[in-house]
Coordinates of C-alpha atoms and ligand atoms in Angstrom, one line a residue:
M1 CA -11.0 30.2 23.3
G2 CA -13.1 31.3 20.2
V3 CA -14.8 28.4 18.7
E4 CA -16.1 29.7 15.6
L5 CA -14.2 29.6 12.3
G6 CA -14.0 32.9 11.1
G7 CA -15.6 33.0 7.4
M8 CA -16.5 29.3 6.9
E9 CA -19.8 29.0 8.9
G10 CA -21.2 31.7 6.4
A11 CA -20.5 29.3 3.1
G12 CA -23.9 28.9 2.1
L13 CA -25.4 26.0 0.4
R14 CA -24.7 26.2 -3.2
N15 CA -27.2 23.3 -4.9
V16 CA -27.2 24.1 -8.4
G17 CA -24.7 24.6 -11.1
S18 CA -21.6 23.1 -9.4
H19 CA -22.3 19.4 -9.3
C20 CA -21.1 18.8 -12.9
S21 CA -17.4 19.3 -12.0
L22 CA -18.0 16.8 -8.9
A23 CA -19.2 14.1 -11.5
E24 CA -16.0 14.6 -13.5
M25 CA -14.0 14.6 -10.3
D26 CA -15.3 11.2 -9.9
D27 CA -14.5 9.7 -13.1
F28 CA -11.1 11.3 -12.5
N29 CA -8.9 8.9 -14.2
L30 CA -5.4 8.6 -12.9
S31 CA -3.9 8.5 -16.4
R32 CA -4.6 12.1 -16.6
L33 CA -2.3 12.8 -14.0
L34 CA 0.5 10.6 -14.8
D35 CA 3.5 11.3 -17.4
K36 CA 2.5 8.4 -19.7
P37 CA 0.9 8.3 -23.0
K38 CA -2.8 8.8 -22.7
L39 CA -5.4 6.1 -24.1
N40 CA -8.5 7.6 -25.2
I41 CA -10.8 5.9 -22.4
E42 CA -14.2 5.8 -22.8
R43 CA -16.4 7.0 -19.8
Q44 CA -17.0 3.7 -18.0
R45 CA -20.6 3.2 -16.7
S46 CA -20.1 3.5 -12.8
F47 CA -21.0 0.6 -10.6
D48 CA -23.3 3.0 -9.1
E49 CA -25.2 3.2 -12.4
R50 CA -25.0 -0.3 -13.1
S51 CA -26.1 -1.3 -9.8
L52 CA -28.9 1.2 -10.2
S53 CA -30.1 -0.3 -13.7
E54 CA -29.5 -3.9 -12.8
L55 CA -31.4 -3.8 -9.4
S56 CA -35.0 -4.2 -9.6
I57 CA -35.4 -2.4 -6.3
G58 CA -36.3 1.1 -5.3
L59 CA -36.8 2.2 -8.9
A60 CA -40.3 3.9 -8.1
R61 CA -38.8 7.3 -9.2
G62 CA -37.9 6.0 -12.7
L63 CA -34.4 6.1 -13.8
D64 CA -35.3 9.1 -16.0
H65 CA -35.3 11.2 -13.0
L66 CA -32.2 10.1 -11.2
D67 CA -29.6 12.8 -11.5
L68 CA -26.3 10.7 -11.4
T69 CA -24.1 13.5 -10.8
Y70 CA -25.1 13.8 -7.2
S71 CA -27.2 11.8 -5.0
P72 CA -29.8 13.8 -3.4
G73 CA -31.2 13.1 -0.2
G74 CA -34.9 13.8 0.5
R75 CA -36.3 17.1 0.7
S76 CA -34.5 19.6 2.9
G77 CA -36.1 21.2 6.0
F78 CA -38.5 18.3 6.6
D79 CA -38.3 16.2 9.8
T80 CA -40.2 13.1 8.4
P81 CA -37.9 10.8 6.9
S82 CA -38.1 11.1 3.4
S83 CA -37.6 7.3 2.8
S84 CA -40.6 6.6 4.5
A85 CA -42.7 9.3 2.7
R86 CA -42.1 8.5 -0.7
N87 CA -42.2 4.8 -1.0
S88 CA -45.2 2.9 -2.0
F89 CA -44.8 0.2 0.6
E90 CA -45.2 0.5 4.3
P91 CA -42.0 1.4 6.3
H92 CA -41.2 -1.1 9.0
P93 CA -42.4 0.4 12.2
M94 CA -38.7 0.5 13.5
V95 CA -38.0 2.9 10.9
A96 CA -39.7 5.6 12.7
E97 CA -38.4 4.4 16.2
A98 CA -35.0 4.7 15.0
W99 CA -35.4 8.2 13.5
E100 CA -36.7 9.4 16.9
A101 CA -34.0 7.8 19.0
L102 CA -31.5 9.2 16.7
R103 CA -32.8 12.7 16.9
R104 CA -32.6 12.3 20.7
S105 CA -29.1 11.5 20.2
L106 CA -28.5 15.1 18.8
V107 CA -25.7 17.3 20.3
Y108 CA -26.1 21.1 20.1
F109 CA -23.3 23.6 20.3
R110 CA -24.6 27.2 20.6
G111 CA -27.9 26.0 19.4
Q112 CA -26.6 24.3 16.2
P113 CA -26.7 20.4 16.0
V114 CA -23.2 19.1 15.5
G115 CA -23.2 15.5 16.0
T116 CA -24.7 12.8 17.7
I117 CA -23.7 11.2 21.0
A118 CA -22.1 7.7 20.9
A119 CA -24.8 6.4 23.2
Y120 CA -27.9 7.5 24.8
D121 CA -27.7 4.8 27.7
H122 CA -28.3 6.9 30.9
A123 CA -29.0 3.5 32.6
S124 CA -25.6 2.3 32.4
E125 CA -23.5 2.7 35.5
E126 CA -20.6 3.9 34.0
V127 CA -21.1 6.5 31.2
L128 CA -17.2 6.4 30.3
N129 CA -16.9 8.5 27.4
Y130 CA -20.3 7.3 25.4
D131 CA -21.3 10.8 26.2
Q132 CA -19.2 12.1 23.4
V133 CA -19.4 12.7 19.6
F134 CA -17.1 10.2 18.1
V135 CA -16.0 10.9 14.7
R136 CA -16.3 7.3 13.3
D137 CA -19.6 6.9 15.2
F138 CA -21.1 9.9 13.5
V139 CA -20.5 8.5 10.0
P140 CA -23.7 6.5 9.6
S141 CA -25.7 9.3 11.6
A142 CA -24.1 11.7 8.9
L143 CA -25.3 9.6 6.1
A144 CA -28.8 9.1 7.4
F145 CA -29.2 12.8 7.7
L146 CA -27.8 13.4 4.0
M147 CA -30.2 10.8 2.8
N148 CA -33.0 12.5 4.4
G149 CA -32.1 15.8 3.0
E150 CA -30.6 17.2 6.2
P151 CA -27.2 18.0 5.4
D152 CA -26.5 21.3 7.7
I153 CA -25.6 18.8 10.9
V154 CA -23.2 17.3 8.6
K155 CA -21.7 20.5 7.7
N156 CA -21.8 21.8 11.2
F157 CA -19.9 18.6 12.2
L158 CA -17.2 18.8 9.4
L159 CA -16.5 22.4 10.5
K160 CA -16.3 21.7 14.4
T161 CA -14.0 18.8 13.7
L162 CA -11.7 20.7 11.4
Y163 CA -11.4 23.5 14.2
L164 CA -10.5 21.0 16.5
Q165 CA -7.9 19.8 14.2
G166 CA -6.1 23.0 14.7
W167 CA -5.6 22.6 18.7
E168 CA -2.1 21.8 19.7
K169 CA -2.5 18.3 20.5
R170 CA 0.1 17.2 23.4
I171 CA 0.2 14.1 25.3
D172 CA 2.7 14.6 28.4
R173 CA 5.6 16.3 26.7
F174 CA 5.1 14.9 23.4
K175 CA 3.4 17.0 20.5
L176 CA 1.1 15.3 18.2
G177 CA 1.2 15.6 14.4
E178 CA -0.5 18.8 13.3
G179 CA -3.2 16.9 11.0
A180 CA -4.6 14.5 13.6
M181 CA -8.3 14.5 13.9
P182 CA -9.9 13.7 17.4
A183 CA -11.7 10.6 18.2
S184 CA -14.3 12.2 20.0
F185 CA -15.5 15.6 21.2
K186 CA -17.9 16.7 23.7
V187 CA -19.7 20.3 24.3
L188 CA -19.8 21.5 28.0
H189 CA -23.0 23.6 28.5
D190 CA -22.7 25.9 31.3
P191 CA -26.2 27.0 32.3
V192 CA -25.0 29.8 34.6
R193 CA -22.6 31.5 32.2
K194 CA -24.8 30.3 29.3
T195 CA -21.9 29.1 27.3
D196 CA -21.1 26.2 25.1
T197 CA -17.4 24.9 25.2
L198 CA -15.9 22.2 23.3
I199 CA -13.4 19.6 24.6
A200 CA -11.8 17.1 22.4
D201 CA -10.0 13.7 22.9
F202 CA -7.1 13.0 20.4
G203 CA -6.3 9.8 22.2
E204 CA -5.0 11.2 25.3
S205 CA -7.9 10.1 27.5
A206 CA -9.0 7.2 25.4
I207 CA -8.4 3.6 27.2
G208 CA -4.7 2.8 26.2
R209 CA -4.1 6.3 25.0
V210 CA -4.4 5.4 21.3
A211 CA -4.6 7.8 18.6
P212 CA -7.3 7.3 16.0
V213 CA -5.9 6.9 12.5
D214 CA -9.3 6.6 10.9
S215 CA -10.8 9.7 12.3
G216 CA -8.9 11.9 9.6
F217 CA -9.9 9.3 7.0
W218 CA -13.6 9.3 7.8
W219 CA -13.4 13.1 7.8
I220 CA -12.2 13.1 4.1
I221 CA -14.7 10.5 3.3
L222 CA -17.5 12.4 5.0
L223 CA -16.6 15.7 3.1
R224 CA -17.0 13.9 -0.2
A225 CA -20.3 12.2 0.9
Y226 CA -21.4 15.6 1.9
T227 CA -20.4 17.1 -1.4
K228 CA -21.7 14.5 -3.6
S229 CA -25.1 14.4 -2.0
T230 CA -25.6 18.1 -1.9
G231 CA -24.0 19.4 -4.8
D232 CA -22.4 21.8 -2.7
L233 CA -18.7 22.4 -3.7
S234 CA -18.4 25.5 -1.9
L235 CA -17.4 23.7 1.5
A236 CA -14.8 21.3 0.4
E237 CA -13.3 24.2 -1.7
T238 CA -12.8 26.7 1.2
P239 CA -9.1 27.3 2.1
E240 CA -9.9 25.8 5.5
C241 CA -11.0 22.5 4.0
Q242 CA -8.3 22.3 1.5
K243 CA -5.7 22.9 4.5
G244 CA -7.5 20.3 6.7
M245 CA -7.2 17.6 4.0
R246 CA -3.6 18.6 3.3
L247 CA -2.8 18.2 7.0
I248 CA -4.2 14.9 7.3
L249 CA -2.5 13.7 4.0
A250 CA 0.9 15.1 5.2
L251 CA 0.5 12.6 8.2
C252 CA 0.1 9.6 6.4
L253 CA 2.0 10.4 3.0
S254 CA 5.5 11.4 4.5
A255 CA 8.5 9.6 3.7
G256 CA 10.0 7.1 6.1
F257 CA 11.9 3.9 6.3
D258 CA 8.8 2.1 4.6
T259 CA 9.2 -0.6 2.2
F260 CA 5.6 -1.0 1.7
P261 CA 3.0 1.5 0.7
T262 CA 0.6 0.3 3.3
L263 CA 0.4 2.6 6.6
L264 CA 2.3 1.3 9.8
C265 CA -0.1 1.5 12.6
A266 CA -0.3 1.1 16.5
D267 CA -2.6 -1.9 17.9
G268 CA -6.2 -0.2 18.4
C269 CA -6.1 2.8 16.1
S270 CA -9.5 2.2 14.3
M271 CA -13.1 1.0 15.4
I272 CA -11.2 -1.9 17.4
D273 CA -9.8 0.6 19.8
R274 CA -8.2 -1.8 22.1
R275 CA -5.2 -4.2 21.9
M276 CA -6.3 -7.0 19.4
G277 CA -3.0 -7.7 17.6
I278 CA -3.7 -5.5 14.6
Y279 CA -0.9 -3.5 14.8
G280 CA 1.3 -3.4 11.6
Y281 CA -0.5 -2.9 8.5
P282 CA -4.3 -3.7 9.3
I283 CA -6.6 -4.0 6.6
E284 CA -9.4 -1.5 8.4
I285 CA -7.0 1.1 8.1
Q286 CA -5.6 0.3 4.7
A287 CA -9.0 0.3 3.0
L288 CA -9.9 3.7 4.9
F289 CA -6.5 5.1 3.7
F290 CA -7.2 3.9 0.3
M291 CA -10.6 5.2 0.3
A292 CA -9.6 8.7 1.9
L293 CA -7.0 9.1 -0.7
R294 CA -9.2 8.8 -3.8
C295 CA -11.8 11.3 -2.0
A296 CA -9.0 13.9 -1.6
L297 CA -7.8 13.2 -5.0
A298 CA -11.5 14.3 -6.0
M299 CA -11.6 17.2 -3.9
L300 CA -8.2 18.8 -3.7
K301 CA -7.3 22.0 -5.8
H302 CA -4.7 22.0 -8.3
D303 CA -3.0 24.9 -6.7
A304 CA 0.5 25.6 -5.4
E305 CA -0.1 23.9 -2.2
G306 CA -2.5 21.1 -3.7
K307 CA -0.4 20.1 -6.5
E308 CA 2.3 18.4 -4.7
F309 CA -0.1 16.4 -2.6
V310 CA -2.1 15.4 -5.8
E311 CA 0.9 13.9 -7.4
R312 CA 1.9 12.0 -4.2
I313 CA -1.6 10.8 -3.8
V314 CA -1.7 9.3 -7.4
K315 CA 1.8 7.4 -6.9
R316 CA 0.7 6.1 -3.5
L317 CA -2.7 5.1 -4.9
H318 CA -1.0 3.0 -7.8
A319 CA 1.5 1.5 -5.2
L320 CA -1.1 0.6 -2.6
S321 CA -3.5 -0.9 -4.8
Y322 CA -1.0 -3.3 -6.3
H323 CA 0.2 -4.4 -2.8
M324 CA -3.2 -5.0 -1.6
R325 CA -4.6 -6.8 -4.6
S326 CA -1.4 -8.9 -4.7
Y327 CA -0.6 -9.5 -1.1
F328 CA -3.7 -9.3 0.9
W329 CA -5.6 -11.3 -1.1
L330 CA -6.6 -14.8 -0.1
D331 CA -8.8 -17.3 -2.0
F332 CA -8.7 -21.1 -2.5
Q333 CA -5.9 -20.9 -4.9
Q334 CA -3.7 -18.5 -3.1
L335 CA -4.0 -20.5 0.2
N336 CA -2.9 -23.5 -1.5
D337 CA 0.0 -21.5 -2.7
I338 CA 0.9 -20.4 0.3
Y339 CA 0.5 -23.7 1.9
R340 CA 3.3 -25.1 -0.5
F341 CA 5.6 -22.0 -0.1
K342 CA 9.2 -22.2 0.1
T343 CA 11.2 -20.3 2.8
E344 CA 14.2 -18.2 2.9
E345 CA 14.2 -17.2 -0.6
Y346 CA 16.6 -14.5 -1.0
S347 CA 16.4 -12.7 -4.2
H348 CA 14.4 -10.2 -6.2
T349 CA 12.6 -13.2 -7.9
A350 CA 11.3 -14.9 -4.5
V351 CA 7.8 -16.0 -4.5
N352 CA 7.4 -16.0 -0.8
K353 CA 8.1 -12.3 -0.5
F354 CA 7.4 -11.8 3.3
N355 CA 9.0 -15.2 4.2
V356 CA 6.1 -16.4 5.5
M357 CA 6.0 -20.1 7.2
P358 CA 3.6 -22.2 6.0
D359 CA 3.4 -23.5 9.3
S360 CA 2.0 -20.4 10.8
I361 CA -1.2 -20.8 8.8
P362 CA -3.8 -21.5 11.3
E363 CA -5.8 -24.6 11.0
W364 CA -9.4 -23.0 10.8
V365 CA -8.5 -21.1 7.6
F366 CA -8.5 -24.4 5.7
D367 CA -12.0 -25.0 6.6
F368 CA -13.1 -21.7 6.4
M369 CA -12.0 -21.0 2.9
P370 CA -14.7 -21.8 0.3
T371 CA -13.9 -23.2 -3.1
R372 CA -15.8 -20.0 -4.5
G373 CA -14.9 -17.0 -2.4
G374 CA -12.0 -14.9 -0.9
Y375 CA -11.0 -12.0 1.0
F376 CA -8.6 -9.7 2.0
I377 CA -6.7 -10.9 5.0
G378 CA -6.3 -8.9 8.4
N379 CA -2.6 -7.9 8.0
V380 CA 0.6 -8.7 6.0
S381 CA 4.0 -7.9 7.5
P382 CA 7.3 -9.7 7.3
A383 CA 6.8 -13.3 8.5
G384 CA 3.5 -12.4 9.5
M385 CA 0.1 -13.1 7.9
D386 CA -3.1 -12.6 10.0
F387 CA -5.6 -14.6 8.2
R388 CA -8.6 -13.2 10.2
W389 CA -11.6 -11.8 8.2
F390 CA -12.2 -8.1 9.1
A391 CA -15.7 -6.8 8.1
L392 CA -15.2 -3.3 7.9
G393 CA -11.9 -3.4 6.0
N394 CA -13.5 -5.5 3.4
F395 CA -16.5 -3.7 2.7
V396 CA -14.8 -0.4 2.3
A397 CA -12.3 -2.0 0.2
I398 CA -15.3 -2.8 -2.0
L399 CA -16.8 0.5 -1.7
S400 CA -13.7 2.3 -2.5
S401 CA -12.8 -0.1 -5.4
L402 CA -9.6 -1.3 -3.8
T403 CA -10.9 -4.8 -4.8
T404 CA -11.2 -5.4 -8.3
P405 CA -14.6 -6.3 -9.7
E406 CA -14.0 -10.1 -9.5
Q407 CA -12.7 -9.8 -5.8
S408 CA -15.5 -7.8 -4.7
A409 CA -17.9 -10.6 -6.1
A410 CA -15.5 -13.2 -4.4
I411 CA -16.1 -11.3 -0.8
M412 CA -19.8 -11.5 -1.3
D413 CA -19.8 -15.2 -2.3
L414 CA -17.6 -15.7 0.7
V415 CA -20.1 -13.9 2.9
E416 CA -22.7 -15.9 1.3
S417 CA -21.3 -19.4 1.9
R418 CA -20.1 -18.6 5.3
W419 CA -23.3 -16.9 6.5
E420 CA -23.4 -18.6 9.9
E421 CA -20.0 -17.8 10.6
L422 CA -19.9 -14.0 9.4
V423 CA -23.5 -13.3 10.2
G424 CA -25.2 -15.8 12.1
E425 CA -28.2 -14.6 14.0
M426 CA -27.2 -10.9 14.2
P427 CA -25.3 -9.1 11.6
L428 CA -22.4 -8.5 11.8
K429 CA -19.1 -10.2 13.1
I430 CA -16.5 -7.3 13.3
C431 CA -13.8 -10.3 12.8
Y432 CA -13.6 -13.9 12.3
P433 CA -12.7 -16.2 14.1
A434 CA -12.2 -15.1 17.7
I435 CA -9.0 -15.7 19.4
E436 CA -9.0 -17.8 22.6
S437 CA -7.3 -19.3 25.6
H438 CA -3.3 -18.9 25.5
E439 CA -3.3 -16.7 22.4
W440 CA -5.9 -14.5 23.8
R441 CA -3.8 -14.0 26.9
I442 CA -0.7 -13.0 24.7
V443 CA -2.8 -10.9 21.9
T444 CA -5.3 -8.9 24.0
G445 CA -3.1 -8.6 27.2
C446 CA -5.9 -10.6 28.9
D447 CA -8.5 -8.0 28.1
P448 CA -11.5 -9.0 30.1
K449 CA -13.8 -7.2 27.5
N450 CA -12.4 -9.1 24.7
T451 CA -13.2 -12.3 25.7
R452 CA -13.9 -14.8 22.9
W453 CA -16.7 -14.1 20.6
S454 CA -17.4 -10.6 22.7
Y455 CA -16.7 -6.9 21.8
H456 CA -13.9 -6.5 19.3
N457 CA -13.1 -10.3 19.4
G458 CA -15.6 -11.7 17.0
G459 CA -18.6 -9.9 18.7
S460 CA -21.5 -8.8 16.3
W461 CA -22.0 -5.2 15.6
P462 CA -25.3 -4.0 14.4
V463 CA -23.4 -0.9 12.9
L464 CA -21.7 -2.9 10.3
L465 CA -25.1 -3.6 8.8
W466 CA -25.0 -0.6 6.6
L467 CA -21.6 -1.3 5.2
L468 CA -22.6 -4.8 4.4
T469 CA -25.9 -3.2 2.7
A470 CA -23.7 -0.8 0.8
A471 CA -21.3 -3.5 -0.6
C472 CA -24.4 -5.3 -1.7
I473 CA -25.8 -2.8 -3.6
K474 CA -22.4 -2.2 -5.4
T475 CA -22.0 -5.8 -6.3
G476 CA -25.7 -6.2 -7.4
R477 CA -26.8 -8.6 -4.7
P478 CA -29.3 -6.9 -2.6
Q479 CA -31.0 -10.0 -1.4
I480 CA -28.1 -10.5 0.8
A481 CA -28.6 -7.3 2.5
R482 CA -32.4 -8.0 2.8
R483 CA -31.5 -11.1 4.6
A484 CA -29.4 -9.6 7.0
I485 CA -31.9 -6.5 7.6
D486 CA -34.4 -9.0 8.2
L487 CA -32.4 -10.7 11.1
A488 CA -31.7 -7.2 12.5
E489 CA -35.4 -6.3 12.5
T490 CA -36.3 -9.4 14.7
R491 CA -34.3 -8.3 17.7
L492 CA -32.8 -4.7 17.5
L493 CA -35.6 -2.8 18.7
K494 CA -36.8 -5.4 21.1
D495 CA -33.2 -5.2 22.5
N496 CA -33.1 -1.4 22.7
W497 CA -30.4 -1.0 20.0
P498 CA -27.5 -2.7 21.8
E499 CA -23.7 -1.8 20.6
Y500 CA -22.8 -5.7 20.2
Y501 CA -23.8 -9.0 20.4
D502 CA -22.0 -12.0 21.8
G503 CA -21.7 -15.4 21.2
K504 CA -20.5 -17.7 18.1
L505 CA -23.9 -17.0 16.4
G506 CA -24.3 -13.6 17.9
R507 CA -27.4 -14.4 20.0
Y508 CA -26.7 -12.6 23.3
V509 CA -26.7 -9.2 23.9
G510 CA -23.1 -8.3 24.5
K511 CA -21.9 -8.6 28.2
Q512 CA -20.9 -4.7 28.6
A513 CA -23.0 -3.6 25.6
R514 CA -24.5 -0.1 25.9
K515 CA -28.1 0.2 25.0
L516 CA -29.4 2.9 22.5
Q517 CA -26.0 2.9 20.7
T518 CA -26.4 5.6 18.2
W519 CA -24.3 3.8 15.2
S520 CA -26.5 0.9 15.8
I521 CA -29.6 2.8 15.1
A522 CA -27.9 5.0 12.3
G523 CA -26.6 2.1 10.7
Y524 CA -29.9 0.5 10.4
L525 CA -31.5 3.4 8.7
V526 CA -28.7 3.8 6.5
A527 CA -29.1 0.4 5.4
K528 CA -32.7 0.5 5.0
M529 CA -32.6 3.9 3.1
M530 CA -30.0 2.5 0.7
L531 CA -31.9 -0.6 -0.1
E532 CA -35.0 1.4 -1.0
D533 CA -33.1 4.0 -3.0
P534 CA -29.8 2.7 -4.3
S535 CA -29.0 5.9 -5.8
H536 CA -27.7 7.0 -2.1
L537 CA -24.7 4.7 -2.6
G538 CA -23.1 7.2 -4.8
M539 CA -22.3 9.2 -1.6
I540 CA -20.1 6.4 -0.3
S541 CA -18.9 4.6 -3.0
L542 CA -16.2 5.1 -5.9
E543 CA -16.2 3.4 -9.1
E544 CA -13.1 1.6 -10.3
D545 CA -10.2 3.3 -11.8
K546 CA -9.1 1.4 -14.9
Q547 CA -5.4 2.4 -14.4
M548 CA -5.2 0.4 -11.4
K549 CA -5.8 -2.9 -13.0
P550 CA -3.9 -5.7 -10.9
V551 CA -0.9 -7.7 -12.1
I552 CA -0.7 -10.3 -10.0
K553 CA 2.7 -11.7 -10.3
R554 CA 4.5 -13.0 -7.2
S555 CA 8.0 -12.2 -9.0
S556 CA 7.5 -8.8 -10.6
S557 CA 7.5 -6.1 -7.7
W558 CA 11.2 -5.1 -8.0
T559 CA 12.0 -2.6 -10.3
C560 CA 15.4 -0.5 -10.5
Ligands
GLC26 C1 -16.0 1.8 21.7 C2 -15.6 1.2 20.1 C3 -15.5 2.4 19.1 C4 -16.4 3.4 19.2 C5 -16.6 3.7 20.7 C6 -17.9 4.7 21.1 O1 -14.7 2.3 22.1 O2 -14.7 0.3 20.4 O3 -15.1 1.9 17.8 O4 -15.9 4.5 18.4 O5 -17.0 2.6 21.5 O6 -18.8 4.1 20.6

């Protein structure tokens, strides 16, 4: 099977001249696309800009030199981490070790680096699929390389996964949607015939056979990060990338029986890839969905094929942000309102729209909720609210501006006031709290890996450090990130970069955690580099769109 993408590999880097239009795209206001009278909206100072000018860190280069249209990494072609080379203070010794470990995890296809292996843990008796390049795991690696001025590997990865998307995907006798992106892929080297072959997993070999809904979203988000970081629009503009985006979008924008704008998902279709009771409308996917839609909107061409998608995205974004900001948001006031909900309201003016029984509110949430602070809860479905906190969903919501600025600040308030629960001794809990006993049996199906405070069930994942740091920078609270990074630096290297930690405080290296887990390494590097140079934030953050201001009135969602 031919593995090269005709014509695309040749699309060279175009560093100058094209980045202005990208900045315009970022400022892309939905009002321009809607058939409404247009207000003359003044260009808003972006969060990225604000966080830059209001933060007192990493400004050694001076604001005058910052090109806000794209956030360049370091000096292309250099192997030394630019973050350590250009800063006045000494880098932490862990940084050099991390770079070395990250480079050891590189995977090559016909001599070209195309990704990073999930874990370089040869000591482990079972390799399982940790010798593969996972799409979601590669994201922090990609960001580290972009920030270090090494975009080529990211481009290679984007092209290889795009090529894999084109495969016909079958599980037994069932054909998967065309746009599905793989969860992971592997390069098979044949030393005798001297050939390299790609094999991919779209969920058919994964434990539980679940397809990764997040892969396609991460692919789009990464394509934008690459474009933003390099200023090279030529990759995103190729017919192949445009088609790849449209195929992903076709999967998640198709009309069905839905009454909600959120995306209906199977359990285990994201980073939490085992049964953990997150089927329905999990925040982890909704936040990525929102961010991917916004990134796609900035990159899709308004040609005959793209135009229709642009229109569908715009409508969906409006509905989705309204829904999420209104119904997923929980703070002290909201909790009190739900606690006093009437049930069985039948009318368009119902306050308790999903007929949630106040008795289903778990005890822990009353103590957990601070007076100041709030978060997007795990899931909202008919008569079902999952009150658990999920880190990735909340931080991606901040980065994509799915949250309002007030909600973003409230999430950071919650992290600060519930530090012990959410960060503990090792950043960061994947979700909170853990489920135990009878509930654990029912929800996880007695999964021995997901026992309480372990792995996906309230375990602590160092990779989440980069998301926390990005959210901290965006909300102007770098000190929180610094505190978390300090914690990680006391243990991560010494423990040989574990995949996750166990326990209520995250004190113990995870029961079955891999060592030399690549995204733990890359996540640390990205967090460090962003804190040192906050202009990197731009590649993974989108400023608020003023057209999406919330109207949080519980009785106004029905319109004829
Ligand atoms: C585990 C994680 C998943 C990750 C994979 C490779 O299955 O749950 O999120 O992508 O390991 O690291």
